[in-house]
Amino acid sequence: MSFKSLGLSEPLLRAISKKGYEIPSPIQAKAIPPVLEGKDVLASAQTGTGKTAGFTLPLLHLLSENPKDKYRPIRALILTPTRELAAQVYANVKEYSEFLNIKSAVVFGGVNQKPQVATIRQGIDVLVATPGRLLDLEGQGALSLKRVEIFVLDEADRMLDMGFLRDIERVMKLMPDKRQNLMFSATFSKEIKKLAYTILNNPVQVEATPENTAVEVIEQKVHRVAKGKKTGLIIKLISEGNWKQVLVFTRTKHGANNLCKKMIGAGITAAAIHGNKSQGARTKALAGFKTGSVRVLVATDIAARGLDIPLLPHVVNFELPNISEDYVHRIGRTGRAGASGEAISLVSADETSYLRSIEKLIDMRIDVEIIEGFEPDPNASTEPIKQGQNRSQGRGRNSSSNSRSSGNTRTTNRNKSGNRRRSDNRS
Ligand code: ADP
Ligand code: MG
């Protein structure tokens, strides 16, 4: 994905590369196309994800592509809650419009209004403003919003927190009814949706959740288990938990096929998707999984990568990936922010070092639970087992951490269901 493929004009691409951006951030990739199509857009993504460029770039594109009035009425209004933000957004507008014939200005309170008024008098295309000063200047007849074509409400959640709702409503009455509206917010509360309903017309809704944030909201659990008991354990979890839709990851194609056969043998409908399956077989398996006729989809990392799998209540790592980042991709398939979702990993002794690296990457310890009857093998080696698909070959590299971990002591306590629960003492 490049900025060019989003359809932005040459002068904007030049400004973007001058700024040093190489690829659009996820929210930019999602928000820019519908804005360019002239649609109303509601976009939400965490702070620091590049929302400013998400509306500024397509806004500048639209203004510069359309014929302009030589007197430059204000054609775009960007409302922000604070002076600092107004100044920041204005700085961005200036940078991105460097190679365009577009003029802009910023107005906010707490400073002398005279220079602001003088700049506006000369004619500007884009105005960045905080609500209070904007309404002041409009009331004095220093500016008019009657020709605004695009209205942007930036940091909408903070606007509401700061009590700007009435001011926003006042500003909206000063603009023509027919205009494009964009609303950007870091969060997506009920209040934001309500506000969006009053401001936006048939909006396209886009959101981007960074993966490392997703990690925090997913319930994660590790079951320490003997390697040979994994299949029995996963069948028990699925049947006793009455799970209807489970995505299971294995490290190898062979492992995926094997597990799939055993599931079917246990009366659980399952299908495997991996690189050796034809596109037709994969599509069929996925379709069955989506409609519910296939309860378990067993996949390898690479096969799952490009798939449009909906967010699921259960993701199981039958084996941990040896590439820690793959763990984050895998569990990102389960429910987020509010929706319940859990990611369970079945971890045998030889996967100990993988678990450590994953916990290091996500910067958290995953709760360990041992299920009665499926205990780990105390005599098993913690040395990683070489597998066909292993991408890291370095046995020696891991050996020092393994010898340390083989000296683990375990403490026993009880969990809610009365099962014996042991947690590793991994310090
Ligand atoms: P938000 O409004 O989502 O909090 P900003 O628009 O302020 O985020 O952007 C946060 C930072 O990311 C800024 O320093 C900005 O210059 C930078 N940034 C934005 N888009 C990109 C990109 N595509 N590539 C690299 N950095 C970017
Ligand atoms: Mg912002």
Short mmCIF file of C-alpha atoms and ligand atoms in Angstrom, two decimals:
data_model
loop_
_atom_site.label_atom_id
_atom_site.label_comp_id
_atom_site.label_asym_id
_atom_site.label_seq_id
_atom_site.Cartn_x
_atom_site.Cartn_y
_atom_site.Cartn_z
CA MET A 1 0.00 0.00 0.00
CA SER A 2 1.41 3.38 -1.02
CA PHE A 3 0.15 6.95 -0.79
CA LYS A 4 0.15 7.00 -4.59
CA SER A 5 -2.20 4.05 -4.82
CA LEU A 6 -4.67 5.91 -2.62
CA GLY A 7 -5.07 8.36 -5.49
CA LEU A 8 -3.46 11.47 -4.04
CA SER A 9 -2.13 14.07 -6.46
CA GLU A 10 1.52 14.57 -7.40
CA PRO A 11 2.09 17.78 -5.35
CA LEU A 12 0.74 16.03 -2.26
CA LEU A 13 2.91 12.97 -2.84
CA ARG A 14 5.91 15.27 -3.05
CA ALA A 15 5.02 16.91 0.29
CA ILE A 16 4.47 13.50 1.88
CA SER A 17 7.86 12.23 0.83
CA LYS A 18 9.45 15.47 1.98
CA LYS A 19 7.90 14.79 5.37
CA GLY A 20 9.51 11.36 5.30
CA TYR A 21 6.37 9.21 5.33
CA GLU A 22 6.81 6.01 3.36
CA ILE A 23 3.51 4.22 3.71
CA PRO A 24 0.09 5.29 4.93
CA SER A 25 -0.78 4.34 8.50
CA PRO A 26 -3.74 1.91 8.81
CA ILE A 27 -6.25 4.66 9.59
CA GLN A 28 -4.94 6.74 6.68
CA ALA A 29 -5.29 3.80 4.31
CA LYS A 30 -8.86 3.31 5.45
CA ALA A 31 -10.01 6.93 5.68
CA ILE A 32 -8.40 8.61 2.67
CA PRO A 33 -10.28 6.74 -0.13
CA PRO A 34 -13.84 7.48 1.11
CA VAL A 35 -12.93 11.11 1.82
CA LEU A 36 -11.61 11.43 -1.73
CA GLU A 37 -14.93 10.03 -2.97
CA GLY A 38 -16.67 12.93 -1.25
CA LYS A 39 -18.31 10.81 1.42
CA ASP A 40 -18.93 11.72 5.03
CA VAL A 41 -16.52 9.75 7.18
CA LEU A 42 -16.39 8.77 10.83
CA ALA A 43 -12.89 7.59 11.69
CA SER A 44 -11.53 6.35 14.98
CA ALA A 45 -8.03 5.25 15.88
CA GLN A 46 -5.78 5.68 18.87
CA THR A 47 -3.82 8.83 19.52
CA GLY A 48 -0.62 9.00 17.51
CA THR A 49 -1.83 6.94 14.57
CA GLY A 50 -1.72 9.75 12.01
CA LYS A 51 -5.32 10.88 11.92
CA THR A 52 -4.36 14.45 10.97
CA ALA A 53 -2.96 13.41 7.61
CA GLY A 54 -5.95 11.07 7.28
CA PHE A 55 -8.22 14.05 6.71
CA THR A 56 -5.80 16.81 5.69
CA LEU A 57 -4.35 15.05 2.64
CA PRO A 58 -7.64 14.14 0.93
CA LEU A 59 -9.15 17.49 1.92
CA LEU A 60 -6.31 19.36 0.20
CA HIS A 61 -6.60 17.05 -2.79
CA LEU A 62 -10.31 17.80 -3.18
CA LEU A 63 -9.91 21.55 -2.80
CA SER A 64 -7.06 21.78 -5.29
CA GLU A 65 -8.80 19.60 -7.88
CA ASN A 66 -11.95 21.71 -7.90
CA PRO A 67 -12.19 25.19 -9.42
CA LYS A 68 -11.46 27.97 -6.98
CA ASP A 69 -12.80 31.43 -6.44
CA LYS A 70 -10.04 34.03 -6.71
CA TYR A 71 -11.35 35.75 -3.58
CA ARG A 72 -10.80 32.53 -1.64
CA PRO A 73 -13.82 32.11 0.61
CA ILE A 74 -13.22 29.63 3.44
CA ARG A 75 -13.88 26.29 1.75
CA ALA A 76 -12.73 23.96 4.50
CA LEU A 77 -13.08 24.33 8.25
CA ILE A 78 -11.15 22.16 10.70
CA LEU A 79 -12.34 22.42 14.28
CA THR A 80 -10.04 21.27 17.09
CA PRO A 81 -10.56 21.47 20.88
CA THR A 82 -7.36 23.23 22.00
CA ARG A 83 -4.93 25.87 20.80
CA GLU A 84 -2.06 23.40 20.81
CA LEU A 85 -3.96 21.02 18.59
CA ALA A 86 -5.09 23.83 16.32
CA ALA A 87 -1.49 24.97 15.93
CA GLN A 88 -0.34 21.41 15.26
CA VAL A 89 -2.99 20.72 12.65
CA TYR A 90 -2.28 24.06 11.00
CA ALA A 91 1.43 23.22 10.80
CA ASN A 92 0.47 19.99 9.05
CA VAL A 93 -1.85 21.78 6.62
CA LYS A 94 1.00 24.17 5.75
CA GLU A 95 3.46 21.36 5.14
CA TYR A 96 1.13 19.22 3.02
CA SER A 97 0.00 22.18 0.91
CA GLU A 98 3.51 23.45 0.20
CA PHE A 99 3.33 22.50 -3.50
CA LEU A 100 -0.33 23.46 -3.96
CA ASN A 101 -2.01 26.77 -4.59
CA ILE A 102 -3.85 26.67 -1.28
CA LYS A 103 -3.87 29.24 1.50
CA SER A 104 -4.62 28.52 5.11
CA ALA A 105 -4.86 30.17 8.52
CA VAL A 106 -5.37 29.29 12.15
CA VAL A 107 -7.41 31.08 14.80
CA PHE A 108 -7.58 30.38 18.52
CA GLY A 109 -8.18 32.31 21.70
CA GLY A 110 -5.76 33.77 24.20
CA VAL A 111 -3.83 35.79 21.64
CA ASN A 112 -4.42 39.07 19.82
CA GLN A 113 -7.04 38.54 17.14
CA LYS A 114 -5.82 41.32 14.81
CA PRO A 115 -3.19 39.34 12.89
CA GLN A 116 -5.66 36.46 12.57
CA VAL A 117 -8.31 38.75 11.09
CA ALA A 118 -5.80 40.34 8.72
CA THR A 119 -4.77 36.93 7.33
CA ILE A 120 -8.38 35.85 6.81
CA ARG A 121 -9.16 39.13 5.00
CA GLN A 122 -6.56 38.29 2.37
CA GLY A 123 -8.53 35.17 1.50
CA ILE A 124 -7.88 31.64 2.69
CA ASP A 125 -9.07 28.21 1.56
CA VAL A 126 -8.59 26.30 4.80
CA LEU A 127 -9.26 27.53 8.31
CA VAL A 128 -8.15 25.67 11.42
CA ALA A 129 -9.91 26.93 14.53
CA THR A 130 -10.96 26.37 18.11
CA PRO A 131 -14.70 26.88 18.62
CA GLY A 132 -14.64 29.93 20.94
CA ARG A 133 -12.47 32.23 18.85
CA LEU A 134 -14.16 31.10 15.66
CA LEU A 135 -17.61 32.05 16.95
CA ASP A 136 -16.23 35.36 18.24
CA LEU A 137 -14.77 36.30 14.87
CA GLU A 138 -17.87 35.21 13.01
CA GLY A 139 -20.02 37.26 15.37
CA GLN A 140 -17.87 40.31 14.62
CA GLY A 141 -18.28 39.74 10.89
CA ALA A 142 -14.55 39.07 10.51
CA LEU A 143 -15.19 35.82 8.68
CA SER A 144 -17.96 33.89 7.00
CA LEU A 145 -18.56 30.14 6.92
CA LYS A 146 -21.24 30.34 4.24
CA ARG A 147 -19.03 28.81 1.55
CA VAL A 148 -17.64 25.90 3.55
CA GLU A 149 -17.59 22.70 1.48
CA ILE A 150 -15.75 20.43 3.90
CA PHE A 151 -16.15 20.43 7.67
CA VAL A 152 -13.77 18.45 9.89
CA LEU A 153 -14.34 17.79 13.56
CA ASP A 154 -10.95 16.66 14.85
CA GLU A 155 -10.44 14.99 18.23
CA ALA A 156 -14.21 14.78 18.57
CA ASP A 157 -14.04 12.89 21.85
CA ARG A 158 -12.01 15.63 23.49
CA MET A 159 -14.39 18.23 22.09
CA LEU A 160 -17.21 16.54 23.97
CA ASP A 161 -15.13 16.10 27.14
CA MET A 162 -14.37 19.81 27.08
CA GLY A 163 -18.04 20.73 26.77
CA PHE A 164 -17.98 22.07 23.22
CA LEU A 165 -21.21 20.42 22.12
CA ARG A 166 -23.25 23.66 22.08
CA ASP A 167 -20.47 25.51 20.25
CA ILE A 168 -20.26 22.78 17.64
CA GLU A 169 -24.00 23.05 17.07
CA ARG A 170 -23.70 26.82 16.69
CA VAL A 171 -20.87 26.46 14.18
CA MET A 172 -22.87 23.97 12.13
CA LYS A 173 -25.72 26.46 11.72
CA LEU A 174 -23.29 28.90 10.10
CA MET A 175 -22.33 26.55 7.28
CA PRO A 176 -24.32 25.54 4.21
CA ASP A 177 -26.38 22.37 4.65
CA LYS A 178 -24.80 20.75 1.65
CA ARG A 179 -21.24 19.96 2.62
CA GLN A 180 -18.92 17.04 3.32
CA ASN A 181 -18.45 16.19 6.99
CA LEU A 182 -15.54 14.33 8.57
CA MET A 183 -15.30 13.31 12.16
CA PHE A 184 -12.09 11.95 13.72
CA SER A 185 -11.83 10.58 17.21
CA ALA A 186 -9.48 8.52 19.35
CA THR A 187 -12.34 6.69 21.00
CA PHE A 188 -15.70 5.47 19.93
CA SER A 189 -18.16 6.08 22.73
CA LYS A 190 -21.95 6.22 22.71
CA GLU A 191 -21.74 10.02 22.87
CA ILE A 192 -19.49 10.10 19.81
CA LYS A 193 -21.94 7.95 17.88
CA LYS A 194 -24.78 10.23 18.93
CA LEU A 195 -22.86 13.30 17.79
CA ALA A 196 -21.93 11.58 14.54
CA TYR A 197 -25.60 10.93 13.92
CA THR A 198 -26.38 14.65 14.08
CA ILE A 199 -23.37 15.81 12.05
CA LEU A 200 -22.79 13.17 9.39
CA ASN A 201 -24.87 12.03 6.41
CA ASN A 202 -24.66 8.34 5.53
CA PRO A 203 -21.15 8.17 6.87
CA VAL A 204 -18.55 5.61 6.00
CA GLN A 205 -17.23 4.32 9.29
CA VAL A 206 -13.57 3.34 9.56
CA GLU A 207 -11.47 2.32 12.50
CA ALA A 208 -8.02 1.00 13.14
CA THR A 209 -6.86 -0.71 16.30
CA PRO A 210 -3.13 -1.15 16.65
CA GLU A 211 -2.29 -4.77 17.28
CA ASN A 212 -0.35 -4.26 20.48
CA THR A 213 -3.42 -2.63 22.00
CA ALA A 214 -5.55 -5.57 20.95
CA VAL A 215 -3.24 -7.81 22.94
CA GLU A 216 -4.24 -6.08 26.14
CA VAL A 217 -7.96 -6.64 25.71
CA ILE A 218 -7.78 -10.29 24.70
CA GLU A 219 -8.01 -12.80 27.51
CA GLN A 220 -4.95 -14.97 27.18
CA LYS A 221 -4.21 -18.24 28.88
CA VAL A 222 -1.54 -20.91 28.70
CA HIS A 223 -2.21 -24.56 29.42
CA ARG A 224 1.03 -26.33 30.22
CA VAL A 225 0.57 -29.84 28.88
CA ALA A 226 2.55 -32.90 27.85
CA LYS A 227 3.12 -32.89 24.11
CA GLY A 228 1.32 -36.20 23.60
CA LYS A 229 -1.75 -35.00 25.50
CA LYS A 230 -2.43 -31.87 23.45
CA THR A 231 -4.93 -33.47 21.10
CA GLY A 232 -6.92 -34.92 23.98
CA LEU A 233 -6.90 -31.57 25.75
CA ILE A 234 -8.08 -29.52 22.79
CA ILE A 235 -10.90 -31.98 22.12
CA LYS A 236 -11.92 -31.76 25.77
CA LEU A 237 -11.84 -27.92 25.73
CA ILE A 238 -13.91 -27.69 22.57
CA SER A 239 -16.51 -30.27 23.54
CA GLU A 240 -16.87 -29.41 27.21
CA GLY A 241 -16.84 -25.69 26.53
CA ASN A 242 -19.30 -26.28 23.69
CA TRP A 243 -17.27 -23.95 21.48
CA LYS A 244 -18.99 -23.40 18.16
CA GLN A 245 -16.34 -21.57 16.17
CA VAL A 246 -12.68 -22.12 16.93
CA LEU A 247 -9.63 -21.16 14.95
CA VAL A 248 -6.69 -23.43 15.76
CA PHE A 249 -3.13 -22.74 14.72
CA THR A 250 -0.51 -25.38 14.12
CA ARG A 251 3.07 -24.82 13.09
CA THR A 252 3.12 -27.23 10.16
CA LYS A 253 0.87 -28.32 7.31
CA HIS A 254 1.32 -31.92 8.37
CA GLY A 255 0.33 -31.01 11.92
CA ALA A 256 -2.79 -29.23 10.63
CA ASN A 257 -3.90 -32.28 8.61
CA ASN A 258 -3.24 -34.63 11.49
CA LEU A 259 -5.13 -32.61 14.06
CA CYS A 260 -8.00 -32.13 11.64
CA LYS A 261 -8.34 -35.90 11.17
CA LYS A 262 -8.35 -36.51 14.91
CA MET A 263 -11.02 -33.85 15.48
CA ILE A 264 -13.23 -35.44 12.88
CA GLY A 265 -12.56 -38.80 14.51
CA ALA A 266 -13.83 -37.33 17.78
CA GLY A 267 -17.01 -36.14 16.10
CA ILE A 268 -16.04 -32.47 15.76
CA THR A 269 -16.46 -31.00 12.29
CA ALA A 270 -13.12 -29.56 11.22
CA ALA A 271 -11.28 -28.39 8.12
CA ALA A 272 -7.65 -27.54 7.51
CA ILE A 273 -6.24 -24.68 5.48
CA HIS A 274 -2.59 -24.46 4.54
CA GLY A 275 -0.28 -23.90 1.64
CA ASN A 276 -0.72 -27.36 0.13
CA LYS A 277 -4.49 -26.97 -0.19
CA SER A 278 -5.91 -25.66 -3.43
CA GLN A 279 -7.53 -22.24 -3.46
CA GLY A 280 -10.89 -23.94 -3.99
CA ALA A 281 -10.44 -26.16 -0.94
CA ARG A 282 -9.42 -23.21 1.19
CA THR A 283 -12.37 -21.11 0.07
CA LYS A 284 -14.73 -23.99 0.78
CA ALA A 285 -13.27 -24.60 4.23
CA LEU A 286 -13.50 -20.93 5.09
CA ALA A 287 -17.08 -20.64 3.83
CA GLY A 288 -18.09 -23.65 5.94
CA PHE A 289 -16.40 -22.12 8.94
CA LYS A 290 -18.18 -18.81 8.48
CA THR A 291 -21.63 -20.40 8.12
CA GLY A 292 -21.09 -22.70 11.09
CA SER A 293 -21.11 -26.06 9.33
CA VAL A 294 -17.41 -26.39 10.17
CA ARG A 295 -16.76 -25.92 13.87
CA VAL A 296 -12.99 -25.93 13.87
CA LEU A 297 -10.67 -24.40 11.32
CA VAL A 298 -7.08 -25.59 11.64
CA ALA A 299 -4.63 -23.26 9.97
CA THR A 300 -0.96 -22.51 9.59
CA ASP A 301 0.24 -18.92 10.00
CA ILE A 302 0.90 -18.32 6.35
CA ALA A 303 -2.47 -19.69 5.26
CA ALA A 304 -4.32 -17.54 7.79
CA ARG A 305 -2.45 -14.35 6.94
CA GLY A 306 -4.46 -13.08 4.01
CA LEU A 307 -7.79 -14.57 5.01
CA ASP A 308 -10.87 -12.57 5.76
CA ILE A 309 -11.76 -14.42 8.94
CA PRO A 310 -14.25 -12.65 11.19
CA LEU A 311 -13.33 -11.91 14.79
CA LEU A 312 -13.85 -15.07 16.80
CA PRO A 313 -14.64 -15.97 20.38
CA HIS A 314 -11.86 -18.61 20.53
CA VAL A 315 -8.39 -18.86 19.09
CA VAL A 316 -6.21 -21.77 20.14
CA ASN A 317 -2.50 -22.10 19.59
CA PHE A 318 -2.10 -25.86 19.36
CA GLU A 319 1.58 -25.05 19.07
CA LEU A 320 3.23 -21.74 19.77
CA PRO A 321 4.79 -20.00 16.80
CA ASN A 322 8.55 -19.69 16.94
CA ILE A 323 8.24 -16.18 15.51
CA SER A 324 6.80 -14.13 18.37
CA GLU A 325 5.11 -11.61 16.09
CA ASP A 326 3.02 -14.42 14.63
CA TYR A 327 1.49 -14.92 18.09
CA VAL A 328 0.21 -11.35 18.02
CA HIS A 329 -1.23 -11.85 14.52
CA ARG A 330 -2.89 -15.08 15.60
CA ILE A 331 -4.58 -13.79 18.73
CA GLY A 332 -5.60 -10.59 16.94
CA ARG A 333 -8.25 -12.79 15.31
CA THR A 334 -10.23 -12.97 18.49
CA GLY A 335 -12.71 -10.46 19.91
CA ARG A 336 -11.57 -6.99 20.82
CA ALA A 337 -12.68 -4.01 22.85
CA GLY A 338 -15.74 -5.20 24.63
CA ALA A 339 -16.47 -8.29 22.60
CA SER A 340 -15.46 -11.33 24.60
CA GLY A 341 -12.60 -13.31 23.16
CA GLU A 342 -10.01 -15.63 24.48
CA ALA A 343 -6.76 -16.93 23.15
CA ILE A 344 -5.53 -20.22 24.57
CA SER A 345 -2.10 -21.69 24.03
CA LEU A 346 -1.21 -25.32 24.61
CA VAL A 347 2.43 -25.26 25.61
CA SER A 348 4.67 -28.27 26.01
CA ALA A 349 8.11 -28.23 27.62
CA ASP A 350 9.97 -27.83 24.33
CA GLU A 351 8.08 -24.59 23.63
CA THR A 352 9.24 -22.88 26.81
CA SER A 353 11.67 -20.55 25.08
CA TYR A 354 9.00 -19.54 22.53
CA LEU A 355 6.68 -18.62 25.38
CA ARG A 356 9.39 -16.50 26.97
CA SER A 357 10.03 -14.57 23.75
CA ILE A 358 6.31 -13.97 23.24
CA GLU A 359 5.87 -12.65 26.76
CA LYS A 360 8.83 -10.39 26.22
CA LEU A 361 7.33 -9.02 23.00
CA ILE A 362 3.87 -8.37 24.42
CA ASP A 363 5.40 -7.21 27.68
CA MET A 364 3.11 -9.24 29.88
CA ARG A 365 2.98 -12.56 31.65
CA ILE A 366 0.30 -14.94 30.44
CA ASP A 367 -1.64 -16.81 33.14
CA VAL A 368 -0.81 -20.50 33.31
CA GLU A 369 -3.36 -23.17 34.14
CA ILE A 370 -2.88 -26.89 34.29
CA ILE A 371 -5.87 -29.10 33.64
CA GLU A 372 -6.18 -32.28 35.65
CA GLY A 373 -5.40 -35.32 33.56
CA PHE A 374 -3.42 -33.21 31.09
CA GLU A 375 -0.38 -32.34 33.15
CA PRO A 376 2.94 -31.48 31.55
CA ASP A 377 5.57 -34.19 31.43
CA PRO A 378 8.07 -33.36 34.18
CA ASN A 379 10.81 -35.32 32.42
CA ALA A 380 10.42 -33.71 29.00
CA SER A 381 13.30 -31.64 27.68
CA THR A 382 12.81 -27.92 27.29
CA GLU A 383 15.07 -28.00 24.25
CA PRO A 384 13.11 -26.73 21.22
CA ILE A 385 12.24 -29.59 18.89
CA LYS A 386 13.29 -29.04 15.30
CA GLN A 387 10.30 -29.11 13.02
CA GLY A 388 9.98 -29.14 9.27
CA GLN A 389 8.67 -25.58 9.04
CA ASN A 390 10.92 -24.08 11.65
CA ARG A 391 12.18 -20.74 10.55
CA SER A 392 14.72 -20.35 13.33
CA GLN A 393 17.33 -23.01 13.14
CA GLY A 394 19.53 -21.99 16.02
CA ARG A 395 19.41 -24.73 18.57
CA GLY A 396 22.49 -23.43 20.28
CA ARG A 397 21.16 -19.92 20.55
CA ASN A 398 18.32 -20.97 22.81
CA SER A 399 20.16 -23.47 24.90
CA SER A 400 21.26 -21.15 27.67
CA SER A 401 17.73 -19.95 28.43
CA ASN A 402 16.49 -23.53 28.27
CA SER A 403 18.88 -24.83 30.83
CA ARG A 404 17.78 -22.03 33.10
CA SER A 405 14.11 -22.80 32.63
CA SER A 406 14.48 -26.53 33.20
CA GLY A 407 15.07 -25.77 36.85
CA ASN A 408 11.49 -24.49 37.24
CA THR A 409 9.63 -25.05 40.43
CA ARG A 410 5.87 -25.15 40.39
CA THR A 411 3.40 -24.05 42.97
CA THR A 412 -0.04 -25.55 43.26
CA ASN A 413 -3.26 -23.74 44.03
CA ARG A 414 -6.92 -24.05 43.18
CA ASN A 415 -8.92 -22.31 40.50
CA LYS A 416 -12.64 -21.51 40.46
CA SER A 417 -13.76 -24.85 39.10
CA GLY A 418 -11.90 -26.70 41.80
CA ASN A 419 -9.33 -28.13 39.40
CA ARG A 420 -5.82 -28.19 40.57
CA ARG A 421 -4.09 -25.19 39.21
CA ARG A 422 -0.40 -24.74 39.07
CA SER A 423 1.38 -21.71 37.96
CA ASP A 424 4.93 -21.78 36.87
CA ASN A 425 7.35 -20.00 39.01
CA ARG A 426 9.32 -18.66 36.15
CA SER A 427 11.59 -16.20 37.83
P1 ADP B 1 -3.30 11.44 15.83
O1 ADP B 1 -4.07 12.63 15.38
O2 ADP B 1 -3.88 10.15 15.35
O3 ADP B 1 -3.07 11.41 17.31
P2 ADP B 1 -1.10 12.61 14.38
O4 ADP B 1 -1.81 12.93 13.15
O5 ADP B 1 -0.82 13.73 15.31
O6 ADP B 1 -1.84 11.46 15.18
O7 ADP B 1 0.25 11.86 13.99
C1 ADP B 1 1.13 11.31 14.94
C2 ADP B 1 2.55 11.30 14.41
O8 ADP B 1 2.68 10.36 13.37
C3 ADP B 1 2.99 12.63 13.85
O9 ADP B 1 4.31 12.89 14.30
C4 ADP B 1 2.98 12.43 12.35
O10 ADP B 1 3.91 13.25 11.72
C5 ADP B 1 3.32 10.97 12.23
N1 ADP B 1 2.78 10.32 11.00
C6 ADP B 1 1.56 10.48 10.49
N2 ADP B 1 1.38 9.73 9.38
C7 ADP B 1 2.52 9.05 9.19
C8 ADP B 1 2.97 8.10 8.21
N3 ADP B 1 2.19 7.69 7.23
N4 ADP B 1 4.23 7.60 8.32
C9 ADP B 1 5.02 8.02 9.35
N5 ADP B 1 4.66 8.90 10.31
C10 ADP B 1 3.44 9.44 10.23
MG MG B 2 -5.07 14.16 16.17
#
